[in-house]
Coordinates of C-alpha atoms in Angstrom, one line a residue:
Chain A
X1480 CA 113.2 76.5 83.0
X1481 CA 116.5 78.1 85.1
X1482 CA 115.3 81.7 85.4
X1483 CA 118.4 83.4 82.9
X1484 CA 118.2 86.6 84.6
X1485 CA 120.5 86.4 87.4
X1486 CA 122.9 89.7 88.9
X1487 CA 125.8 88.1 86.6
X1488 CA 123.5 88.6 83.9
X1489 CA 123.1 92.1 83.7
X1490 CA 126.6 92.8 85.3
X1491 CA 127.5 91.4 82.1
X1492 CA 125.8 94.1 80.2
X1493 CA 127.7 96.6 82.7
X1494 CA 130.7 95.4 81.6
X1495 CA 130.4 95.8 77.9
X1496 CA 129.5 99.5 79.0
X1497 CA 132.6 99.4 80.7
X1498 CA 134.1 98.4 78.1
X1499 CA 133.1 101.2 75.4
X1500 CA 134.4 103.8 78.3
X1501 CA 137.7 101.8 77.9
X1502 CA 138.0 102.0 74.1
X1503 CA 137.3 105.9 74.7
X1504 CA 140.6 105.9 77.0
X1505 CA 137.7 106.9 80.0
X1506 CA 138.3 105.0 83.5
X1507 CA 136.4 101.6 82.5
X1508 CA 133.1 102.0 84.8
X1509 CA 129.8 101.0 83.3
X1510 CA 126.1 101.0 84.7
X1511 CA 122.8 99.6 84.1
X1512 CA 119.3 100.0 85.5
X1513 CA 117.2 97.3 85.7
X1514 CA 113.1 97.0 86.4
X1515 CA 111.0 94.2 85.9
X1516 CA 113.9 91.9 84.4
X1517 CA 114.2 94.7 81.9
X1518 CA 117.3 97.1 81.0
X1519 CA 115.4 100.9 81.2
X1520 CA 119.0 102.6 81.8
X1521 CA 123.0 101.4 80.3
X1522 CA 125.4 103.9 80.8
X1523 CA 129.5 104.3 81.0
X1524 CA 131.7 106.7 82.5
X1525 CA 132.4 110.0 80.3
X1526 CA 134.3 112.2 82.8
X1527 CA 136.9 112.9 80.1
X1528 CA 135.3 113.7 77.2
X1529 CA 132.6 115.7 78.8
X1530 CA 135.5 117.6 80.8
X1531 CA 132.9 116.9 84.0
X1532 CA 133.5 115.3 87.7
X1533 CA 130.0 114.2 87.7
X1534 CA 129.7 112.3 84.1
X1535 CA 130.3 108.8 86.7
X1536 CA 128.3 105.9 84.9
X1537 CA 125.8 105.6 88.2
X1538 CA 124.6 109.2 87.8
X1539 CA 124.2 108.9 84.2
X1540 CA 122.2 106.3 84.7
X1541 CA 120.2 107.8 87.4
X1542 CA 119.2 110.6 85.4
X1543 CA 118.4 108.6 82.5
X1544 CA 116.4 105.5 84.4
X1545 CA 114.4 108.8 85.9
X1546 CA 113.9 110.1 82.5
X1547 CA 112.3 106.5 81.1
X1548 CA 110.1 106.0 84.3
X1549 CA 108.9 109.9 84.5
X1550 CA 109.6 110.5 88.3
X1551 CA 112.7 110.7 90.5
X1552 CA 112.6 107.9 92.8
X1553 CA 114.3 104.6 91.1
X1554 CA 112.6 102.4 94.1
X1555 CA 111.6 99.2 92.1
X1556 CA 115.3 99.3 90.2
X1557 CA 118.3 97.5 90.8
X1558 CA 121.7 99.3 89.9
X1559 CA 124.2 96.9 88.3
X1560 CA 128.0 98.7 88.3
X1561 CA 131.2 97.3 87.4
X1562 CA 133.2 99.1 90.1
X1563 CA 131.9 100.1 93.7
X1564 CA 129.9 103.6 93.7
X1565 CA 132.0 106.5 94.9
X1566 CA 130.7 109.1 97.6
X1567 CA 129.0 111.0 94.9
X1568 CA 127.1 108.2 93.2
X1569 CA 126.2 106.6 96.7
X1570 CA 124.7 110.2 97.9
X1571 CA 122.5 110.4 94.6
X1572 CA 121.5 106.8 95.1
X1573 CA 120.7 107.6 98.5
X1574 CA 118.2 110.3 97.0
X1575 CA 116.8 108.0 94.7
X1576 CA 116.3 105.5 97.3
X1577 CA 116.5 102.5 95.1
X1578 CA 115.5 99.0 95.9
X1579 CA 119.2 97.4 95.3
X1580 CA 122.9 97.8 94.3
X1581 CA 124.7 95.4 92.6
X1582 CA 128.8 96.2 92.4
X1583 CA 131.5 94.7 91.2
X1584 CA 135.0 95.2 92.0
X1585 CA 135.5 97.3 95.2
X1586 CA 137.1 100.4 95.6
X1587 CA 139.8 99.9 98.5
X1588 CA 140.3 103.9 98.5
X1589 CA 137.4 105.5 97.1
X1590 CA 134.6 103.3 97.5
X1591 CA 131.3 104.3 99.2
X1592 CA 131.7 101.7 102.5
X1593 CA 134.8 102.4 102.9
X1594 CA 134.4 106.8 102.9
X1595 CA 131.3 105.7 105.1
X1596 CA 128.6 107.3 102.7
X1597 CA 125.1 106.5 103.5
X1598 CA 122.1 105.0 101.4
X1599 CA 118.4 104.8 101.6
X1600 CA 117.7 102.6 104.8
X1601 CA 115.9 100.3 102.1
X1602 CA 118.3 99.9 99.6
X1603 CA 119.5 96.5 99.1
X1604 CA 123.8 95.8 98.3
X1605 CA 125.7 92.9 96.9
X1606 CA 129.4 92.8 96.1
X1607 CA 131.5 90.6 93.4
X1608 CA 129.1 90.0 91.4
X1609 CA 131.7 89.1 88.2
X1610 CA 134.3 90.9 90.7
X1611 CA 137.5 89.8 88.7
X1612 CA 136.5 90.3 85.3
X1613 CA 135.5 94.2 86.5
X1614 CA 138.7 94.0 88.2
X1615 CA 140.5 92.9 85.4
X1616 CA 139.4 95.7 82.7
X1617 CA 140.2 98.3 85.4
X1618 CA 144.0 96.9 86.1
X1619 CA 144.1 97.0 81.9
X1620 CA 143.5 100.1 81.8
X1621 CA 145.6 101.7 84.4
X1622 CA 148.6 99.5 83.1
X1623 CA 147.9 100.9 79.9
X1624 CA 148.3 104.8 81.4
X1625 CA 151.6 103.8 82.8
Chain B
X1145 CA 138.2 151.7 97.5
X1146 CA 136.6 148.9 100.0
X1147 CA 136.6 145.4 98.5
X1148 CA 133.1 145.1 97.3
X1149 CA 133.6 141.3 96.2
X1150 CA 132.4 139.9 100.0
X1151 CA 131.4 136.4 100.4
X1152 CA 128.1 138.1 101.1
X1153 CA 128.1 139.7 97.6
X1154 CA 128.4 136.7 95.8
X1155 CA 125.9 134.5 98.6
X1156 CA 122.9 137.3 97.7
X1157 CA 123.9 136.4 93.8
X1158 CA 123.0 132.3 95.2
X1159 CA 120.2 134.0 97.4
X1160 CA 118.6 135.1 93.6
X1161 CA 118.9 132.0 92.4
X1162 CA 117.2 130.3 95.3
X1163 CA 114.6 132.7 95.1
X1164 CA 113.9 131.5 91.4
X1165 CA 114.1 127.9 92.3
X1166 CA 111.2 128.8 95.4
X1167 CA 109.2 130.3 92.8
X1168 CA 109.4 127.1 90.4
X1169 CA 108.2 125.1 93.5
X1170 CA 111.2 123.6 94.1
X1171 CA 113.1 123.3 97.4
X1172 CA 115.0 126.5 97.4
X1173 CA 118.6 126.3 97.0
X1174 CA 120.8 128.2 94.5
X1175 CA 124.5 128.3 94.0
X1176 CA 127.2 130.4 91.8
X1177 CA 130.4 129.5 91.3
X1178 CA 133.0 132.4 91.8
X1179 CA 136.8 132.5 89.6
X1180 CA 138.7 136.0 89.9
X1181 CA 135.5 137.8 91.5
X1182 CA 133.7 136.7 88.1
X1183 CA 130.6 134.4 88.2
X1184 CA 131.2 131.7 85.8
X1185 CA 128.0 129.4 86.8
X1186 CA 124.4 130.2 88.3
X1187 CA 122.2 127.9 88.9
X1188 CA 119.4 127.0 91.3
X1189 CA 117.4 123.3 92.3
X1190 CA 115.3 121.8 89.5
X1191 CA 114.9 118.1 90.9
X1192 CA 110.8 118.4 90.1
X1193 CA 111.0 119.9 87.3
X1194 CA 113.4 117.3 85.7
X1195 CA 112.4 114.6 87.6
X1196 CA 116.0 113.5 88.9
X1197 CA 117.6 113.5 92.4
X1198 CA 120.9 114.5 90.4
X1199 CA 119.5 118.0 89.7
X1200 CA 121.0 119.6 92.8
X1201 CA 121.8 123.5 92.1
X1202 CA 125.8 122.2 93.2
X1203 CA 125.7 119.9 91.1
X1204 CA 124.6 121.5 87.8
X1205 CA 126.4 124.7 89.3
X1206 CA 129.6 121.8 88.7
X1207 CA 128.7 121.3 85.4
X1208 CA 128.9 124.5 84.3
X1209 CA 131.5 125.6 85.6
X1210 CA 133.7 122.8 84.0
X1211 CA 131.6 123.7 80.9
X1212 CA 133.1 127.1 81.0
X1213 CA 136.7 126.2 82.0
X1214 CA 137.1 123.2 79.8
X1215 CA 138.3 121.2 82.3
X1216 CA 137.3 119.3 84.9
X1217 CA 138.8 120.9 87.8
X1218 CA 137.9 123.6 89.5
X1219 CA 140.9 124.6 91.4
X1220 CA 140.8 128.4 91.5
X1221 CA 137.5 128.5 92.0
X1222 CA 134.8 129.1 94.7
X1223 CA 131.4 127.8 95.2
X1224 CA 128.5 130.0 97.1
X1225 CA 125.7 128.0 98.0
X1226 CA 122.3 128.9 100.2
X1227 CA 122.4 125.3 101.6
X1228 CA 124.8 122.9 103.0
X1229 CA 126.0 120.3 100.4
X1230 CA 124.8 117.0 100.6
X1231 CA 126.5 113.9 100.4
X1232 CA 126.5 113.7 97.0
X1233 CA 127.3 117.5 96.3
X1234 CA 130.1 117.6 98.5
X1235 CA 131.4 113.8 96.9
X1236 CA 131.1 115.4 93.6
X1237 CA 133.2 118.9 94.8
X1238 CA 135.6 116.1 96.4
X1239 CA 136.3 115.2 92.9
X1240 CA 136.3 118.5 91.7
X1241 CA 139.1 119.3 93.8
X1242 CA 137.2 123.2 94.6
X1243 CA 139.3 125.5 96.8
X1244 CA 136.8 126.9 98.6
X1245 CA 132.9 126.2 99.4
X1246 CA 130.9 128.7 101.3
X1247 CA 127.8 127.8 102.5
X1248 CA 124.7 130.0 103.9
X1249 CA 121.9 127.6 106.3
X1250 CA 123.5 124.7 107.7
X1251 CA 121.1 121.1 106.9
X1252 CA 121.2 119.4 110.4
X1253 CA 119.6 116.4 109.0
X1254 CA 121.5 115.9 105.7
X1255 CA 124.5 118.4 105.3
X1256 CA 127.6 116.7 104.3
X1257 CA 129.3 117.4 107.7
X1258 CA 127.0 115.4 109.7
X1259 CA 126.9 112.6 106.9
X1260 CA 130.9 112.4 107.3
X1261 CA 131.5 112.9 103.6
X1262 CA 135.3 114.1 102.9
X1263 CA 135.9 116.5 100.8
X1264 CA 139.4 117.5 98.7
X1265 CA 141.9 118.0 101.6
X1266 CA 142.8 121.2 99.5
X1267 CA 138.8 122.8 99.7
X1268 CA 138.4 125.5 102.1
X1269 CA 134.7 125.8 104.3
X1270 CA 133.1 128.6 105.0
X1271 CA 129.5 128.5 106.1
X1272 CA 126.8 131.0 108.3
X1273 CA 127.2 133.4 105.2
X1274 CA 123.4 135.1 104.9
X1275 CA 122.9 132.3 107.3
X1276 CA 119.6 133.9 108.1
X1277 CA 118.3 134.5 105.0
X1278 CA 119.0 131.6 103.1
X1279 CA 117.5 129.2 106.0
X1280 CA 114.3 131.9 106.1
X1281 CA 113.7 131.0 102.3
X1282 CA 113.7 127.0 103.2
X1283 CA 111.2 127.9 106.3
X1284 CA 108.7 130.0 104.4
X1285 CA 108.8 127.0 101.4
X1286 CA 108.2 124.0 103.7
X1287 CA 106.0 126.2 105.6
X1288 CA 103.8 126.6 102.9
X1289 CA 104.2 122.8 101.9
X1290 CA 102.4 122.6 105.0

């Protein structure tokens, strides 16, 4: 049997949290934590209505994939985010020294590789994972606010 | 009169709050954020208590400052912290667009300014403030982690 849990799989679940941020008129960013083929953390951006810089969907879903495992360190998780962590979300990653990042549209300007932001030595990263339908909701939405 | 509103008036109001953090057990940082000489935000490190890497005193200090303002940005204010900023805290005080950051002890190994991480081009640095005391708490805490 073809093993159904591949990185598009749960970017897809990202993306319907991106999508709620979307219907919420927040920037359309949405995060899950995964352990064990299992979703312990789904979170989307909620800068706006919580009036708060750091309300990103990645530190969200830090705090919350913490809060299910009972200890700070995320290192058997996988992050799945529709948009490429900033320098924020990359430091706190860094602290949480997770096993892997999964992103998927980058961030030319604000983006984590290109501002040069470190992670955990042992933390794992793949890019594009369902790159242009993250792409996509993010162009939406700023055409939208135009 | 003499100005009694010093940077070093407000860093001994940060020193307090590291002070509380130390006797929690946690790695002692505080931080208070400053509008119009009044403190609209105290708060100190509380990663092992919550069990998240999020919990920086910066970043909660962020938080509630917003909280206070009702808005997300933080332009006229000023944070005091005992300890450089991280990557992450100075990422999130990037978005935060903060005029001014004053820090006490320097972090060598993991202070923002080593790690490279930009901050708002409009955020003023100040650092050395209680220099000696604030990096005389950290000693006496990982000296007794010993």
């Amino acid at each position: 049997m073809e093993n159904i849990f591949t990185d598009a799989f749960f970017m897809k679940k990202a993306l319907q949290e991106a999508e709620f941020a979307f219907e919420k008129g927040e920037i359309p960013v949405g995060a899950v934590i995964v352990i064990d083929n299992k979703v312990i953390a789904r979170t989307h951006n909620l800068t706006e209505l919580l009036h708060d810089v750091t309300a990103h969907a990645e530190m969200q879903a830090i705090t919350s994939a913490a809060n299910f495992i009972g200890g700070k360190y995320l290192k058997d998780c996988t992050l799945y985010v529709t948009l490429e962590p900033c320098q924020m979300c990359a430091g706190a990653l860094y602290w949480s020294q997770i096993s892997k990042i999964v992103f998927g549209a980058s961030d030319e300007n604000r983006g984590f590789q290109k501002m040069g932001t470190q992670l955990h030595p042992k933390t794992q990263v793949i890019s594009g994972v369902l790159e242009k339908e993250c792409g996509d909701l993010m162009k939406a939405f700023f055409k939208n606010k135009r």
